[in-house]
């Protein structure tokens, strides 16, 4: 696992505390408003925008009277995103989306039993988590993890990587055992069908015929 770099990574790694701290505080206030004060999402967004517009309106008009030279002016009519930059970002994402669709097809058609069992375990775990916690609580935990996990991982990277490798080996062992059990059951089913004339007739009847 490598430590990523970039604007988002710098934000989550607390490279600039003056930028990260306000974002972290604002995010906590946002989730607390919804979870603790029971405010709706629409009301929370509206309240934040209302406060911003009110403070900005007051500050701008006061500065115009007291110190007009300090009134900020927006820079308009400029290209915020260049075509070259957009295309350079689109191509890698297109490849990732196509690869993701292929993986989804493989999962839907159970091409690889090992991966299918892995996803069954993941979806079962997500179902249990979804029953225990609300969506907003899960989002809040993910928000906190984005700001806490990178710092912890950067500090304890060797130990964490070692535990992750052990977990992968354990998961692969369990998936292999489940795959062998499923294969054994399928072989037993095929053997039973082959030994039972009635079942063999039904199996031949409902088995799709190969077209020439």
Coordinates of C-alpha atoms in Angstrom, one line a residue:
X1 CA 0.0 0.0 0.0
X2 CA 1.5 3.3 -1.1
X3 CA 0.9 6.7 0.4
X4 CA -0.8 8.8 -2.3
X5 CA 0.0 12.4 -3.1
X6 CA -2.1 15.2 -4.6
X7 CA -4.4 18.0 -3.4
X8 CA -6.9 15.6 -1.9
X9 CA -4.2 13.4 -0.3
X10 CA -2.5 16.5 1.1
X11 CA -5.8 17.5 2.7
X12 CA -6.4 14.2 4.3
X13 CA -2.8 13.9 5.5
X14 CA -3.0 17.3 7.2
X15 CA -0.1 18.7 5.2
X16 CA -1.6 22.2 5.6
X17 CA -3.3 22.5 9.0
X18 CA -4.8 25.9 8.0
X19 CA -6.7 24.2 5.2
X20 CA -7.5 20.8 6.7
X21 CA -8.6 22.0 10.2
X22 CA -11.5 24.2 8.9
X23 CA -12.7 21.5 6.6
X24 CA -12.6 18.9 9.4
X25 CA -14.4 21.2 11.8
X26 CA -17.1 22.1 9.2
X27 CA -17.6 18.5 8.4
X28 CA -18.1 17.5 12.1
X29 CA -20.5 20.4 12.6
X30 CA -22.5 19.3 9.5
X31 CA -22.8 15.7 10.7
X32 CA -23.6 16.7 14.3
X33 CA -26.3 19.0 13.0
X34 CA -28.0 16.0 11.3
X35 CA -27.3 13.3 13.8
X36 CA -27.5 15.1 17.2
X37 CA -29.7 18.1 16.5
X38 CA -31.9 16.0 14.1
X39 CA -31.8 18.5 11.3
X40 CA -32.7 17.4 7.8
X41 CA -30.1 17.5 5.0
X42 CA -32.0 20.2 3.2
X43 CA -32.3 22.4 6.3
X44 CA -28.6 21.9 7.1
X45 CA -27.4 23.0 3.6
X46 CA -29.8 25.9 3.6
X47 CA -28.7 27.0 7.0
X48 CA -25.0 26.9 6.0
X49 CA -25.6 28.8 2.8
X50 CA -27.8 31.3 4.6
X51 CA -25.1 32.0 7.2
X52 CA -22.4 32.3 4.4
X53 CA -24.5 34.7 2.3
X54 CA -25.4 36.8 5.3
X55 CA -21.8 37.1 6.6
X56 CA -20.4 37.7 3.1
X57 CA -23.1 40.4 2.4
X58 CA -22.3 42.2 5.7
X59 CA -18.5 41.9 5.3
X60 CA -18.6 43.2 1.7
X61 CA -20.8 46.2 2.4
X62 CA -18.8 47.2 5.5
X63 CA -15.5 46.9 3.6
X64 CA -16.9 49.1 0.8
X65 CA -17.6 51.8 3.3
X66 CA -14.4 51.5 5.4
X67 CA -11.7 50.1 3.2
X68 CA -12.9 49.6 -0.4
X69 CA -9.4 48.6 -1.6
X70 CA -9.7 45.3 0.4
X71 CA -13.0 44.2 -1.2
X72 CA -12.2 41.0 -3.2
X73 CA -13.2 40.8 -6.8
X74 CA -13.9 37.5 -8.5
X75 CA -11.9 36.5 -11.6
X76 CA -14.4 35.7 -14.3
X77 CA -14.3 34.6 -17.9
X78 CA -11.3 32.3 -17.5
X79 CA -11.0 28.6 -18.3
X80 CA -11.3 26.8 -15.0
X81 CA -10.7 23.4 -16.6
X82 CA -8.7 23.1 -19.8
X83 CA -9.7 20.5 -22.5
X84 CA -6.2 18.9 -22.3
X85 CA -6.5 18.5 -18.5
X86 CA -10.1 17.1 -18.8
X87 CA -9.1 14.5 -21.5
X88 CA -6.0 13.4 -19.5
X89 CA -8.3 12.6 -16.6
X90 CA -11.1 11.1 -18.6
X91 CA -9.0 8.4 -20.4
X92 CA -7.8 6.6 -17.2
X93 CA -11.4 6.7 -15.8
X94 CA -12.8 5.2 -18.9
X95 CA -10.4 2.3 -18.6
X96 CA -11.3 1.9 -14.9
X97 CA -15.1 2.0 -15.6
X98 CA -14.8 -0.6 -18.4
X99 CA -12.7 -2.9 -16.1
X100 CA -15.3 -2.4 -13.4
X101 CA -18.1 -3.4 -15.8
X102 CA -16.2 -6.5 -16.8
X103 CA -15.8 -7.4 -13.1
X104 CA -19.5 -6.9 -12.5
X105 CA -20.3 -9.2 -15.4
X106 CA -18.0 -11.9 -14.1
X107 CA -19.7 -11.6 -10.7
X108 CA -23.2 -11.7 -12.2
X109 CA -22.4 -14.8 -14.2
X110 CA -20.3 -16.4 -11.3
X111 CA -17.3 -16.9 -13.6
X112 CA -14.9 -17.3 -10.7
X113 CA -16.3 -19.1 -7.7
X114 CA -13.6 -17.7 -5.4
X115 CA -14.4 -14.1 -6.2
X116 CA -18.1 -14.9 -5.9
X117 CA -17.6 -16.2 -2.4
X118 CA -15.6 -13.1 -1.5
X119 CA -18.3 -10.8 -2.7
X120 CA -20.9 -12.8 -0.9
X121 CA -19.0 -12.3 2.3
X122 CA -18.6 -8.5 1.6
X123 CA -22.3 -8.0 0.8
X124 CA -23.3 -10.0 3.9
X125 CA -21.0 -7.9 6.0
X126 CA -22.4 -4.7 4.5
X127 CA -26.0 -5.9 5.1
X128 CA -25.2 -6.5 8.8
X129 CA -23.6 -3.0 9.1
X130 CA -26.6 -1.5 7.3
X131 CA -29.0 -3.1 9.9
X132 CA -27.0 -1.8 12.8
X133 CA -26.3 1.8 11.7
X134 CA -28.1 4.4 9.7
X135 CA -26.6 5.7 6.4
X136 CA -25.7 9.0 7.9
X137 CA -23.8 7.4 10.8
X138 CA -21.8 5.3 8.3
X139 CA -21.1 8.4 6.2
X140 CA -19.9 10.2 9.4
X141 CA -17.6 7.3 10.2
X142 CA -16.2 7.3 6.7
X143 CA -15.7 11.1 6.9
X144 CA -13.7 10.7 10.2
X145 CA -11.7 7.8 8.7
X146 CA -10.6 10.0 5.7
X147 CA -8.9 12.4 8.1
X148 CA -7.7 9.9 10.7
X149 CA -6.7 6.8 8.8
X150 CA -4.1 8.4 6.5
X151 CA -2.2 9.8 9.5
X152 CA -2.3 6.5 11.4
X153 CA -1.3 4.5 8.3
X154 CA 1.6 6.9 7.6
X155 CA 2.9 6.4 11.1
X156 CA 2.4 2.7 11.5
X157 CA 2.6 1.6 7.8
X158 CA 4.9 -1.5 8.3
X159 CA 2.7 -3.0 11.1
X160 CA -0.5 -2.3 9.2
X161 CA 0.8 -3.8 6.0
X162 CA 1.8 -6.9 7.9
X163 CA -1.7 -7.4 9.4
X164 CA -3.3 -6.7 6.0
X165 CA -1.2 -9.4 4.4
X166 CA -2.2 -11.9 7.1
X167 CA -5.9 -11.0 6.7
X168 CA -5.6 -11.5 2.9
X169 CA -4.0 -14.9 3.4
X170 CA -6.7 -15.9 5.9
X171 CA -9.5 -14.7 3.5
X172 CA -7.9 -16.6 0.6
X173 CA -7.7 -19.8 2.7
X174 CA -11.4 -19.6 3.7
X175 CA -12.4 -18.8 0.1
X176 CA -10.4 -21.8 -1.2
X177 CA -12.1 -24.1 1.4
X178 CA -15.6 -22.8 0.4
X179 CA -14.7 -23.3 -3.3
X180 CA -13.6 -26.9 -2.6
X181 CA -16.8 -27.6 -0.6
X182 CA -19.0 -26.2 -3.4
X183 CA -17.1 -28.2 -6.0
X184 CA -17.5 -31.3 -3.9
X185 CA -21.2 -30.8 -3.6
X186 CA -21.5 -30.2 -7.4
X187 CA -19.6 -33.4 -8.1
X188 CA -21.9 -35.3 -5.7
X189 CA -24.9 -33.8 -7.5
X190 CA -23.6 -34.8 -10.9
X191 CA -22.8 -38.3 -9.6
X192 CA -26.3 -38.6 -8.2
X193 CA -27.9 -37.5 -11.5
X194 CA -25.7 -39.9 -13.4
X195 CA -26.7 -42.9 -11.2
X196 CA -30.5 -42.0 -11.2
X197 CA -32.1 -42.5 -14.6
X198 CA -35.1 -40.3 -13.8
X199 CA -32.9 -37.4 -12.8
X200 CA -30.6 -37.9 -15.8
X201 CA -33.6 -37.7 -18.1
X202 CA -34.8 -34.5 -16.5
X203 CA -31.3 -33.0 -16.6
X204 CA -30.9 -33.9 -20.3
X205 CA -34.4 -32.3 -20.9
X206 CA -33.6 -29.0 -19.3
X207 CA -29.9 -28.7 -20.4
X208 CA -29.6 -26.2 -23.2
X209 CA -28.6 -27.7 -26.5
X210 CA -25.5 -26.4 -28.3
X211 CA -26.3 -24.8 -31.6
X212 CA -24.2 -25.7 -34.6

